[in-house]
Short mmCIF file of C-alpha atoms and ligand atoms in Angstrom, two decimals:
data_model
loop_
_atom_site.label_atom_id
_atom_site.label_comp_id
_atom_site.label_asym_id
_atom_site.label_seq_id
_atom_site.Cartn_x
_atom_site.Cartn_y
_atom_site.Cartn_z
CA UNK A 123 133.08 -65.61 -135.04
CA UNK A 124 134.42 -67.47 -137.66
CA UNK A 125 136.99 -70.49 -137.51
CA UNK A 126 140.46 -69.43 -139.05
CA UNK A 127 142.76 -72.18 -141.18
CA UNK A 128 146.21 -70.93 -140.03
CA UNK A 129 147.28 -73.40 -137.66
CA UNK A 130 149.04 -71.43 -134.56
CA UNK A 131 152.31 -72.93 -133.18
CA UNK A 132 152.22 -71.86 -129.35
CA UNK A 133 149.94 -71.13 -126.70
CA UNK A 134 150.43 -68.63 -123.99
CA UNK A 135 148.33 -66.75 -121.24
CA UNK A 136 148.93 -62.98 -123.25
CA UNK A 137 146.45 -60.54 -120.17
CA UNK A 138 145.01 -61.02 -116.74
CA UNK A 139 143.19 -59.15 -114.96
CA UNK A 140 140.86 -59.23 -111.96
CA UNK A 141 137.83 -57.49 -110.04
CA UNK A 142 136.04 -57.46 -106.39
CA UNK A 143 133.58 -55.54 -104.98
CA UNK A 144 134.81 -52.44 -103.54
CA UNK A 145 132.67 -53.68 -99.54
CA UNK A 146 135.50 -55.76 -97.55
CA UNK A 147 134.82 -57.69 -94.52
CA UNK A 148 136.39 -58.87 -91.91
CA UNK A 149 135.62 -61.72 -89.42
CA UNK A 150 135.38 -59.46 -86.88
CA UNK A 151 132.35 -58.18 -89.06
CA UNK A 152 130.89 -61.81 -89.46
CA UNK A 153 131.01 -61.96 -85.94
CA UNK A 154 128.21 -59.36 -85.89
CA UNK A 155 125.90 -61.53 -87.74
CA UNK A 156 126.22 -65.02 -86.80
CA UNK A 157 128.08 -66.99 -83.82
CA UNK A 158 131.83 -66.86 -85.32
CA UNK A 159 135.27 -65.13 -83.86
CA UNK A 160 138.35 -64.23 -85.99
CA UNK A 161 140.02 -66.87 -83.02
CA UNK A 162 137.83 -69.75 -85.19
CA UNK A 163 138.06 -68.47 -88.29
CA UNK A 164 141.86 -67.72 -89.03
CA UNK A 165 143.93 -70.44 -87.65
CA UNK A 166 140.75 -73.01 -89.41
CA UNK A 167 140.41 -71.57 -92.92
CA UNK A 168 143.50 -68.72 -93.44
CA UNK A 169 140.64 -66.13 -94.01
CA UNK A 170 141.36 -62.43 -92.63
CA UNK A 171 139.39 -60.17 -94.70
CA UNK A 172 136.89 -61.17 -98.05
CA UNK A 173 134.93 -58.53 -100.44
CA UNK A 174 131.46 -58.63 -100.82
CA UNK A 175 128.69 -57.67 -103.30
CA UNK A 176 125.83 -55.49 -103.11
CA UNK A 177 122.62 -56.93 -104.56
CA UNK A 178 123.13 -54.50 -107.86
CA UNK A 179 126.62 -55.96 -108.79
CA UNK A 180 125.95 -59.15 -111.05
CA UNK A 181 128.67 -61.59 -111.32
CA UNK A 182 128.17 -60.57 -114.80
CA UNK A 183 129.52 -56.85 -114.06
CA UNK A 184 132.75 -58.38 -111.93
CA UNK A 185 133.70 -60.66 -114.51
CA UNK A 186 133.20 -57.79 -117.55
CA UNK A 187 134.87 -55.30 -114.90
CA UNK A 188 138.37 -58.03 -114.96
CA UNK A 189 138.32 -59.59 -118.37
CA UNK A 190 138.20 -55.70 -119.71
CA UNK A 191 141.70 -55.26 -118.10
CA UNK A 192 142.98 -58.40 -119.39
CA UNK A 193 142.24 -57.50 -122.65
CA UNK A 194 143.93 -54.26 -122.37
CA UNK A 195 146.89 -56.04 -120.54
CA UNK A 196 147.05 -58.29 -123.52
CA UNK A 197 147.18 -55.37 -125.78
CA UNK A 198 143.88 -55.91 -127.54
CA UNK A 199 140.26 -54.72 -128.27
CA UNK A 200 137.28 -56.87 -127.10
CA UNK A 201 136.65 -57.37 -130.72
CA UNK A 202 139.83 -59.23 -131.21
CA UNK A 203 138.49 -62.11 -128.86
CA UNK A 204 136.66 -65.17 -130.45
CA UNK A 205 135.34 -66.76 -127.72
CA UNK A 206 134.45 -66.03 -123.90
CA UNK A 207 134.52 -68.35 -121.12
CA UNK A 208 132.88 -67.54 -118.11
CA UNK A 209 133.47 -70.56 -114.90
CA UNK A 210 129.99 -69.88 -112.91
CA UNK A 211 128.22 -71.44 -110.35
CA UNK A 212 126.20 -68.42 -109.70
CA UNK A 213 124.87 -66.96 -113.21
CA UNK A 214 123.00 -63.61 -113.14
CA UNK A 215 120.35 -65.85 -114.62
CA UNK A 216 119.85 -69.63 -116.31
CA UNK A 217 119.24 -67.82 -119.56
CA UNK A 218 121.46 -66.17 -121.15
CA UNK A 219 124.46 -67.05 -120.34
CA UNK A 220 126.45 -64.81 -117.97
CA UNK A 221 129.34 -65.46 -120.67
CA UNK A 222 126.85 -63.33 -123.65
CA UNK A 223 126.14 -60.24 -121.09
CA UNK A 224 129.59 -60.08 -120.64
CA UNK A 225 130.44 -59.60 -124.52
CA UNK A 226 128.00 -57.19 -124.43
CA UNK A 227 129.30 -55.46 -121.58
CA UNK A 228 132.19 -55.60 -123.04
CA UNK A 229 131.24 -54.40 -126.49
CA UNK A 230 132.96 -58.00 -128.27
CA UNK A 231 129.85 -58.72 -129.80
CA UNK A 232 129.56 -61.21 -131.98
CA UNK A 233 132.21 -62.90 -129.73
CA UNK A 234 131.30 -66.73 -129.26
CA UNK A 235 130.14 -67.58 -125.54
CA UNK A 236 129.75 -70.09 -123.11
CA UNK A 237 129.37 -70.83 -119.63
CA UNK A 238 131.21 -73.90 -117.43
CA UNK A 239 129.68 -74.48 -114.35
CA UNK A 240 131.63 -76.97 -112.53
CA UNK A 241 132.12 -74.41 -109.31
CA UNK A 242 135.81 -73.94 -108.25
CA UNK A 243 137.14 -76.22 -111.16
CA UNK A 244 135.58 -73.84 -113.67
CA UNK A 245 138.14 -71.74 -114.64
CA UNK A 246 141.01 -75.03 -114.65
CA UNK A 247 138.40 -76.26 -117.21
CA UNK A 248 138.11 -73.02 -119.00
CA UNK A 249 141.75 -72.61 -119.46
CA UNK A 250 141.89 -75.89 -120.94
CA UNK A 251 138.84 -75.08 -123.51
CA UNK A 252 140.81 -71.85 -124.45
CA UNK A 253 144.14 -74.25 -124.83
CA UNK A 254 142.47 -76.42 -127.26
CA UNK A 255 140.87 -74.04 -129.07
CA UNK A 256 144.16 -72.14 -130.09
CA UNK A 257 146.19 -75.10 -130.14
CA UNK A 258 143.50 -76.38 -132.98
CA UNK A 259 144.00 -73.44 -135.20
CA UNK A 260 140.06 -72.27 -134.68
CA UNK A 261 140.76 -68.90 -132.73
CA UNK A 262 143.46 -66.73 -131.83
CA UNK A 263 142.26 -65.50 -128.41
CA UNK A 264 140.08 -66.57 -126.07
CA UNK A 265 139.27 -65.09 -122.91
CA UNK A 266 138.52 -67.31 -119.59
CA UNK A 267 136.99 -65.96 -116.81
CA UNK A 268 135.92 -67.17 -113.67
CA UNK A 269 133.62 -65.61 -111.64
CA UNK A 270 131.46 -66.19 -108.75
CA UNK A 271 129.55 -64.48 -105.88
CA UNK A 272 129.04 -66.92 -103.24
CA UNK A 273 127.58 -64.27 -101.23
CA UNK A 274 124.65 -64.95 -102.83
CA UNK A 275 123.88 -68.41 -102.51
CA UNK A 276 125.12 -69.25 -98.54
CA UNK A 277 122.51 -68.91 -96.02
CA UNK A 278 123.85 -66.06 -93.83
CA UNK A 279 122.82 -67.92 -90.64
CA UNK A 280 125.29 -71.32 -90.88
CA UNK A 281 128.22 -70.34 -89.59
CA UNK A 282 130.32 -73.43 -91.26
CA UNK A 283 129.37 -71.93 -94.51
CA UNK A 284 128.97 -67.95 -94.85
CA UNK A 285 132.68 -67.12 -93.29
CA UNK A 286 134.49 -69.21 -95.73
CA UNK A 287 133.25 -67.45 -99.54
CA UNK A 288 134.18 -64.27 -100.97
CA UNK A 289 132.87 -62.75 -104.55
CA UNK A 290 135.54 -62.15 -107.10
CA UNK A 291 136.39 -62.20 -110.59
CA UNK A 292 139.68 -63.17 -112.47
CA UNK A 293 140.65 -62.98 -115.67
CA UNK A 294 143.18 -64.67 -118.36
CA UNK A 295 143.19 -64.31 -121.99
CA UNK A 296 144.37 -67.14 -123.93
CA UNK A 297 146.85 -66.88 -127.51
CA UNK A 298 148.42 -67.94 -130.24
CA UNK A 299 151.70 -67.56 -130.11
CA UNK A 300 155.01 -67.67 -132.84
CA UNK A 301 157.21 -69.61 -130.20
CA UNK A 302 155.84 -73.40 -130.21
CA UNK A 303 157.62 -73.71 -127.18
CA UNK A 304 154.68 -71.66 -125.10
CA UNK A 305 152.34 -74.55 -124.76
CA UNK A 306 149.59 -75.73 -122.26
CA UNK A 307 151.22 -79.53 -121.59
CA UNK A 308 148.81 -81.36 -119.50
CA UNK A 309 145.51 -81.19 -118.79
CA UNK A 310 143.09 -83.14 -116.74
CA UNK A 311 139.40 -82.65 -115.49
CA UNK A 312 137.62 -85.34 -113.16
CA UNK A 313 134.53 -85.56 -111.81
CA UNK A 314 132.48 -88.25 -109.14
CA UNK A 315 128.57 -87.40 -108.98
CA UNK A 316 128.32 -89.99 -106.82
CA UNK A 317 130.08 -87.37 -104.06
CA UNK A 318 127.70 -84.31 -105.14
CA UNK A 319 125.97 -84.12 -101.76
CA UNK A 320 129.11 -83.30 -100.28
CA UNK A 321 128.89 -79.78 -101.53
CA UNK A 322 125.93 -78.87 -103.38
CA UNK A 323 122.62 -76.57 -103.56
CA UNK A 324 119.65 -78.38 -103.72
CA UNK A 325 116.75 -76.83 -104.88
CA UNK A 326 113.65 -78.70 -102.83
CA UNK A 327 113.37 -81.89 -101.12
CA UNK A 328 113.64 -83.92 -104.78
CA UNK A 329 117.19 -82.94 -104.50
CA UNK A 330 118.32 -84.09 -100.95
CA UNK A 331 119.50 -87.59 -100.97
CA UNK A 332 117.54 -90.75 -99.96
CA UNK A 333 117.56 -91.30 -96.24
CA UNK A 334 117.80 -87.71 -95.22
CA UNK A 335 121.05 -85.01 -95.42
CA UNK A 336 122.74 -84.85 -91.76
CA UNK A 337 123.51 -81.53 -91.17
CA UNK A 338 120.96 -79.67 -94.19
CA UNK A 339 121.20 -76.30 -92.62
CA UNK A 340 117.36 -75.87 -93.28
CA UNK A 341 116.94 -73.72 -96.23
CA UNK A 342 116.86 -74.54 -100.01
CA UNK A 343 118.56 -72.75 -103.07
CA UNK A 344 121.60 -72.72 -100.24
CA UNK A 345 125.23 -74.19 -100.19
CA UNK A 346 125.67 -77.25 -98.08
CA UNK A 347 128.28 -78.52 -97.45
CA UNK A 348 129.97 -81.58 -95.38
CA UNK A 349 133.34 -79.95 -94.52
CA UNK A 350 135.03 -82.63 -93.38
CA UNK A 351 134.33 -84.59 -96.58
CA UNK A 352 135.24 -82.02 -98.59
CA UNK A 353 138.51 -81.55 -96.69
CA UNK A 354 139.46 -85.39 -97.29
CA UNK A 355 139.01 -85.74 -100.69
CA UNK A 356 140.57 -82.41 -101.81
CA UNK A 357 143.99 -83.19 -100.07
CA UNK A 358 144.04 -86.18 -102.17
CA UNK A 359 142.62 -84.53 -105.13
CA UNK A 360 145.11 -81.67 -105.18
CA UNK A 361 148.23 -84.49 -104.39
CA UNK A 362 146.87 -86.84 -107.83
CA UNK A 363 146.80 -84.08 -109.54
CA UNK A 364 149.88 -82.79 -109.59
CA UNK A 365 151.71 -85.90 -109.28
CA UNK A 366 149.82 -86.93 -112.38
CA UNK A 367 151.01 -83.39 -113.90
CA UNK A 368 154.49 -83.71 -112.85
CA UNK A 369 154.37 -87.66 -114.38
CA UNK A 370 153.06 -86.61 -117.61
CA UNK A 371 155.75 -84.04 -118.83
CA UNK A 372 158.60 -85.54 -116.89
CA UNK A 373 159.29 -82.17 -115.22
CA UNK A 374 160.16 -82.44 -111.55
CA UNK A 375 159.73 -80.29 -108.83
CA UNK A 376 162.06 -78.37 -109.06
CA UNK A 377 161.45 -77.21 -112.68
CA UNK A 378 157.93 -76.32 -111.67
CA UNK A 379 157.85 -72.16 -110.73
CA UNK A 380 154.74 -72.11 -109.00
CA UNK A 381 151.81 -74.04 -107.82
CA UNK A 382 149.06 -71.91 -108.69
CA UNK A 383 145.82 -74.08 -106.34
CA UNK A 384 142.02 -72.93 -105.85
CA UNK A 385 142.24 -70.73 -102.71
CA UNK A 386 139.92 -73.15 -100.58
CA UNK A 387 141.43 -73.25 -97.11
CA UNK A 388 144.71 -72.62 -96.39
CA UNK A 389 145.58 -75.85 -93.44
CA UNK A 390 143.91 -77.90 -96.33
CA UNK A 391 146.57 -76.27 -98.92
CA UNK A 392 149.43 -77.00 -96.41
CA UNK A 393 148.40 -80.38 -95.93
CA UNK A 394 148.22 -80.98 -99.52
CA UNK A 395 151.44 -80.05 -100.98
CA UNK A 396 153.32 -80.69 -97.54
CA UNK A 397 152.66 -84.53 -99.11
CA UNK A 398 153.30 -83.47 -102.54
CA UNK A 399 156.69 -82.21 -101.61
CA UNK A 400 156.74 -78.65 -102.72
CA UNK A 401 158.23 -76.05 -100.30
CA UNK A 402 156.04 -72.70 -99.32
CA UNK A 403 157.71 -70.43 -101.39
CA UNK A 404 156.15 -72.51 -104.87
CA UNK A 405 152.31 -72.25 -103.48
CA UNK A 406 150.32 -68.88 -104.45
CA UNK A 407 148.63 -67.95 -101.42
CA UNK A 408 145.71 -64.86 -101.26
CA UNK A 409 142.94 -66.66 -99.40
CA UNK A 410 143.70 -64.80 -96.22
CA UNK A 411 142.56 -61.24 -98.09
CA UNK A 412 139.51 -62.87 -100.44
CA UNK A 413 138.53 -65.80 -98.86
CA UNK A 414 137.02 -68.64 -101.05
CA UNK A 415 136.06 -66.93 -104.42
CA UNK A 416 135.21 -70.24 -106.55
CA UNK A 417 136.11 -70.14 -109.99
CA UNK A 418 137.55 -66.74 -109.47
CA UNK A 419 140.40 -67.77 -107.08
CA UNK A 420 142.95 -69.31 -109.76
CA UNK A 421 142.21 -66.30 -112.00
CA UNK A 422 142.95 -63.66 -108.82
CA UNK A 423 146.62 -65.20 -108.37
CA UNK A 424 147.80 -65.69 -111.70
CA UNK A 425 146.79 -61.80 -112.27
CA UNK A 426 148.69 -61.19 -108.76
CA UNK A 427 151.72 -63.14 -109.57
CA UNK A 428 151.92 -61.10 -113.18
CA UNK A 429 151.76 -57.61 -111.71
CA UNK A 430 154.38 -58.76 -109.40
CA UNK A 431 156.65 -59.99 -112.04
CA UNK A 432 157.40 -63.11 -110.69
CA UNK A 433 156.94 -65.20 -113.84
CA UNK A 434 158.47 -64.85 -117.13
CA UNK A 435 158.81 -66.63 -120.28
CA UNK A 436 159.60 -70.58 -119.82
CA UNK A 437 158.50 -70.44 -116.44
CA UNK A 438 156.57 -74.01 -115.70
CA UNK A 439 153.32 -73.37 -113.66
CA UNK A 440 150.15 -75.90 -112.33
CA UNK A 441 146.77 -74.36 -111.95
CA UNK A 442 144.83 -76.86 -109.61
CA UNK A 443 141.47 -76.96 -107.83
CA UNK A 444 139.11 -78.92 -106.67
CA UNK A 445 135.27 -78.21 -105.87
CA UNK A 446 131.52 -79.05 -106.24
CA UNK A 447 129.89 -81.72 -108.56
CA UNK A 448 132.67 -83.20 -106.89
CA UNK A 449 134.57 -82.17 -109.91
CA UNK A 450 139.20 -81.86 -109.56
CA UNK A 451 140.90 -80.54 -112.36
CA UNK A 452 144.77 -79.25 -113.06
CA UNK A 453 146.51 -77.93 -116.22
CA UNK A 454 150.44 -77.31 -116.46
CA UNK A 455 151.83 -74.62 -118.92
CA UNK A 456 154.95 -73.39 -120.15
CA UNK A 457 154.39 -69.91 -119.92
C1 COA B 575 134.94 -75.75 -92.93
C2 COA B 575 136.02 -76.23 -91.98
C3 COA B 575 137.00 -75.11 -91.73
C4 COA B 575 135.36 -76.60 -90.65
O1 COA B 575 136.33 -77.12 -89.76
P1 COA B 575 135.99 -78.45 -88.93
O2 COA B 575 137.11 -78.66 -87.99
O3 COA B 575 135.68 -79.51 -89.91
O4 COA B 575 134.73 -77.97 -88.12
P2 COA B 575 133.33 -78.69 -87.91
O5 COA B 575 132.41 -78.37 -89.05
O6 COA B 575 133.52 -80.12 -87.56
O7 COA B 575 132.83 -77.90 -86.63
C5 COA B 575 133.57 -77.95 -85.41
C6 COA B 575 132.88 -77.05 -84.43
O8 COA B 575 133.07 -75.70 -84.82
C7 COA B 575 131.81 -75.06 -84.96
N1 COA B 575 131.86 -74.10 -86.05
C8 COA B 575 131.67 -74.33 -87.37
N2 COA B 575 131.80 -73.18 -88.05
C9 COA B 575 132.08 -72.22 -87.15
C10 COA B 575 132.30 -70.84 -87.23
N3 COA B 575 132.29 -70.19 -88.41
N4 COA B 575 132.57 -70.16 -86.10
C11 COA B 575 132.60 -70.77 -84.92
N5 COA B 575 132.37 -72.10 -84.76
C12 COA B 575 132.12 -72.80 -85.87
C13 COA B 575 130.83 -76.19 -85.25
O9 COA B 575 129.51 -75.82 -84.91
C14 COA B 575 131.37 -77.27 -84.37
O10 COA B 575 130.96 -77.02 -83.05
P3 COA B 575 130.50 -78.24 -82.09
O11 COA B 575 131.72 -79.10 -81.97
O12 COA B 575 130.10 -77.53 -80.85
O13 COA B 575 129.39 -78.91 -82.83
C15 COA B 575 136.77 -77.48 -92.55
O14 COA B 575 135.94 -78.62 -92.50
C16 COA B 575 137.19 -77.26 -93.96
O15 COA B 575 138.04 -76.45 -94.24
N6 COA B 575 136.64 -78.02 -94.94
C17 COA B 575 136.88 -77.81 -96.34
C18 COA B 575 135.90 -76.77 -96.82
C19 COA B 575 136.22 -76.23 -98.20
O16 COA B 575 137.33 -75.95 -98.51
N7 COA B 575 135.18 -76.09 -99.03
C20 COA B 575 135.30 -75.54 -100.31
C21 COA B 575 135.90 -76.53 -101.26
S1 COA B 575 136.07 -75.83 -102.84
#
């Protein structure tokens, strides 16, 4: 697509949309395949129920499947979009991008494409691409999606792993907008390689660190993952975040509509903005029906919250997550 001159005065998040696969399980179903209970599962992680994908649904049809109805929900045709996101960590292939079957599923080609792998951060990073891209003048919409299928990539016999991830896609479509006062108004993405082995898919034994990987749950092109780890640093990930957020535009908590966080675990979620001082009612919760969806998860509430019509115009919201690479990201907008 071409650039355009005209320099757009507002951004704003104009369609969402979202997809999962039509199979749902519950843990009473996990507890068919490998040593789990719903007792364990619940009260630990917040999970009741998550969908799952059959072996002939690509991430790429999910994520086509939900950025199809945010277009429409936006009001536009796939061949108004100038560029598609896609947050991945599980591509139907290296090459091509999931991001170009998707325009072509779509029917948006020549729509510009890319793919962000940074696994639950992905679509916090997206959003931000989109933000700049519009807020530069280049394009006038840009859809982000994030989509994963986790399914696909946890060996089915750990039992710390397989109950916690469901597949998903969500979608947001990013535009210009006439009032300047619809804006994206912080952004931030980190990232610390040096904790990668705390969650991470190593291909062969090149990959696993020197001195051996205590609890490697045997079997390569799999997600491992050191729980506890994980658990520590994203409480403090999601509190910085936010409180960097909240420092940056001045806004307090109480001008803030909704925390909109990476559906990871809900005791973890609690923790975290228990010490960041928001009360329940200002957290987005939908873990306990899809699980963990990774880059999906932001993109599955924000669609939620705008069928419900809970948020309007000026409302202040914080997309936050936190995930592999390690990699913590948030973004705050004015909707
Ligand atoms: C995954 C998590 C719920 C596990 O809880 P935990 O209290 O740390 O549990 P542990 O891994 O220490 O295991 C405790 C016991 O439960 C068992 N266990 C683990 N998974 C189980 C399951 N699904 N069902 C039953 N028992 C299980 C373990 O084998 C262990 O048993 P043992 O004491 O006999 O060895 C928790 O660490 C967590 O939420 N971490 C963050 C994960 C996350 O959000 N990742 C994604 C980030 S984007």
């Amino acid at each position: 697509m071409t650039a355009r001159s005209s320099r757009p005065v507002g951004v704003r998040i104009s369609g969402t949309g979202m997809a999962v696969p039509p199979r749902k399980v519950s843990n009473d179903d996990l507890a068919k395949i490998v040593d789990t209970s719903d007792e364990w599962i619940r009260p630990r992680t917040g999970i009741v129920t998550r969908h799952l994908s059959d072996d002939d649904q690509l991430t790429s049809d999910l994520a086509a499947q939900a950025v199809k109805q945010a277009v429409d929900n936006a009001g536009l045709k796939p061949t108004d979009l100038d560029l598609l996101v896609c947050a991945t960590m599980t591509p139907d292939m290296i090459c091509p991008a999931t991001a170009c079957r998707v325009v072509e599923k779509i029917g948006a080609v020549p729509c510009g494409a890319m793919d962000v792998n940074l696994a639950c951060t992905g679509l916090v990073a997206g959003l931000s691409i989109a933000a700049n891209f519009i807020s530069s003048g280049a394009f006038k919409n840009v859809a982000v999606i994030g989509a994963d299928r986790l399914s696909k990539i946890v060996n089915w016999e750990d039992r710390k792993t397989c109950v916690l991830f469901g597949d998903a896609a969500g979608a947001m479509i990013i535009s210009a907008s006439d009032n300047p006062q619809q804006q994206c108004l912080f952004q931030k993405l980190n990232s610390d390689g040096g904790m990668g082995e705390a969650l991470y898919v190593p291909r062969s034994e090149r990959d696993i660190p020197e001195g051996g990987h205590e609890g490697f749950n045997g079997k390569y092109d799999t997600l491992q993952m050191n729980g506890r780890e994980v658990y520590k640093f994203a409480v403090n990930a999601l509190k910085e975040c936010v409180h960097e957020a909240l420092e940056h535009t001045g806004l307090s908590h109480d001008d803030i509509k909704m925390v909109i966080p990476h559906q990871s675990n809900i005791r973890m979620l609690t923790t975290a903005w228990k010490k960041m001082g928001f009360p329940d009612d200002k957290i987005y919760i939908n873990i306990d029906r899809f699980g963990n969806t990774s880059a999906a998860s932001i993109g599955l509430c924000m669609h939620e919250l705008t069928e419900q019509g809970r948020l309007k115009e000026g409302d202040h919201v914080i997309f936050v997550a936190q995930g592999g690479g390690l990699t913590w990201g948030a973004s705050l907008w004015r909707l």
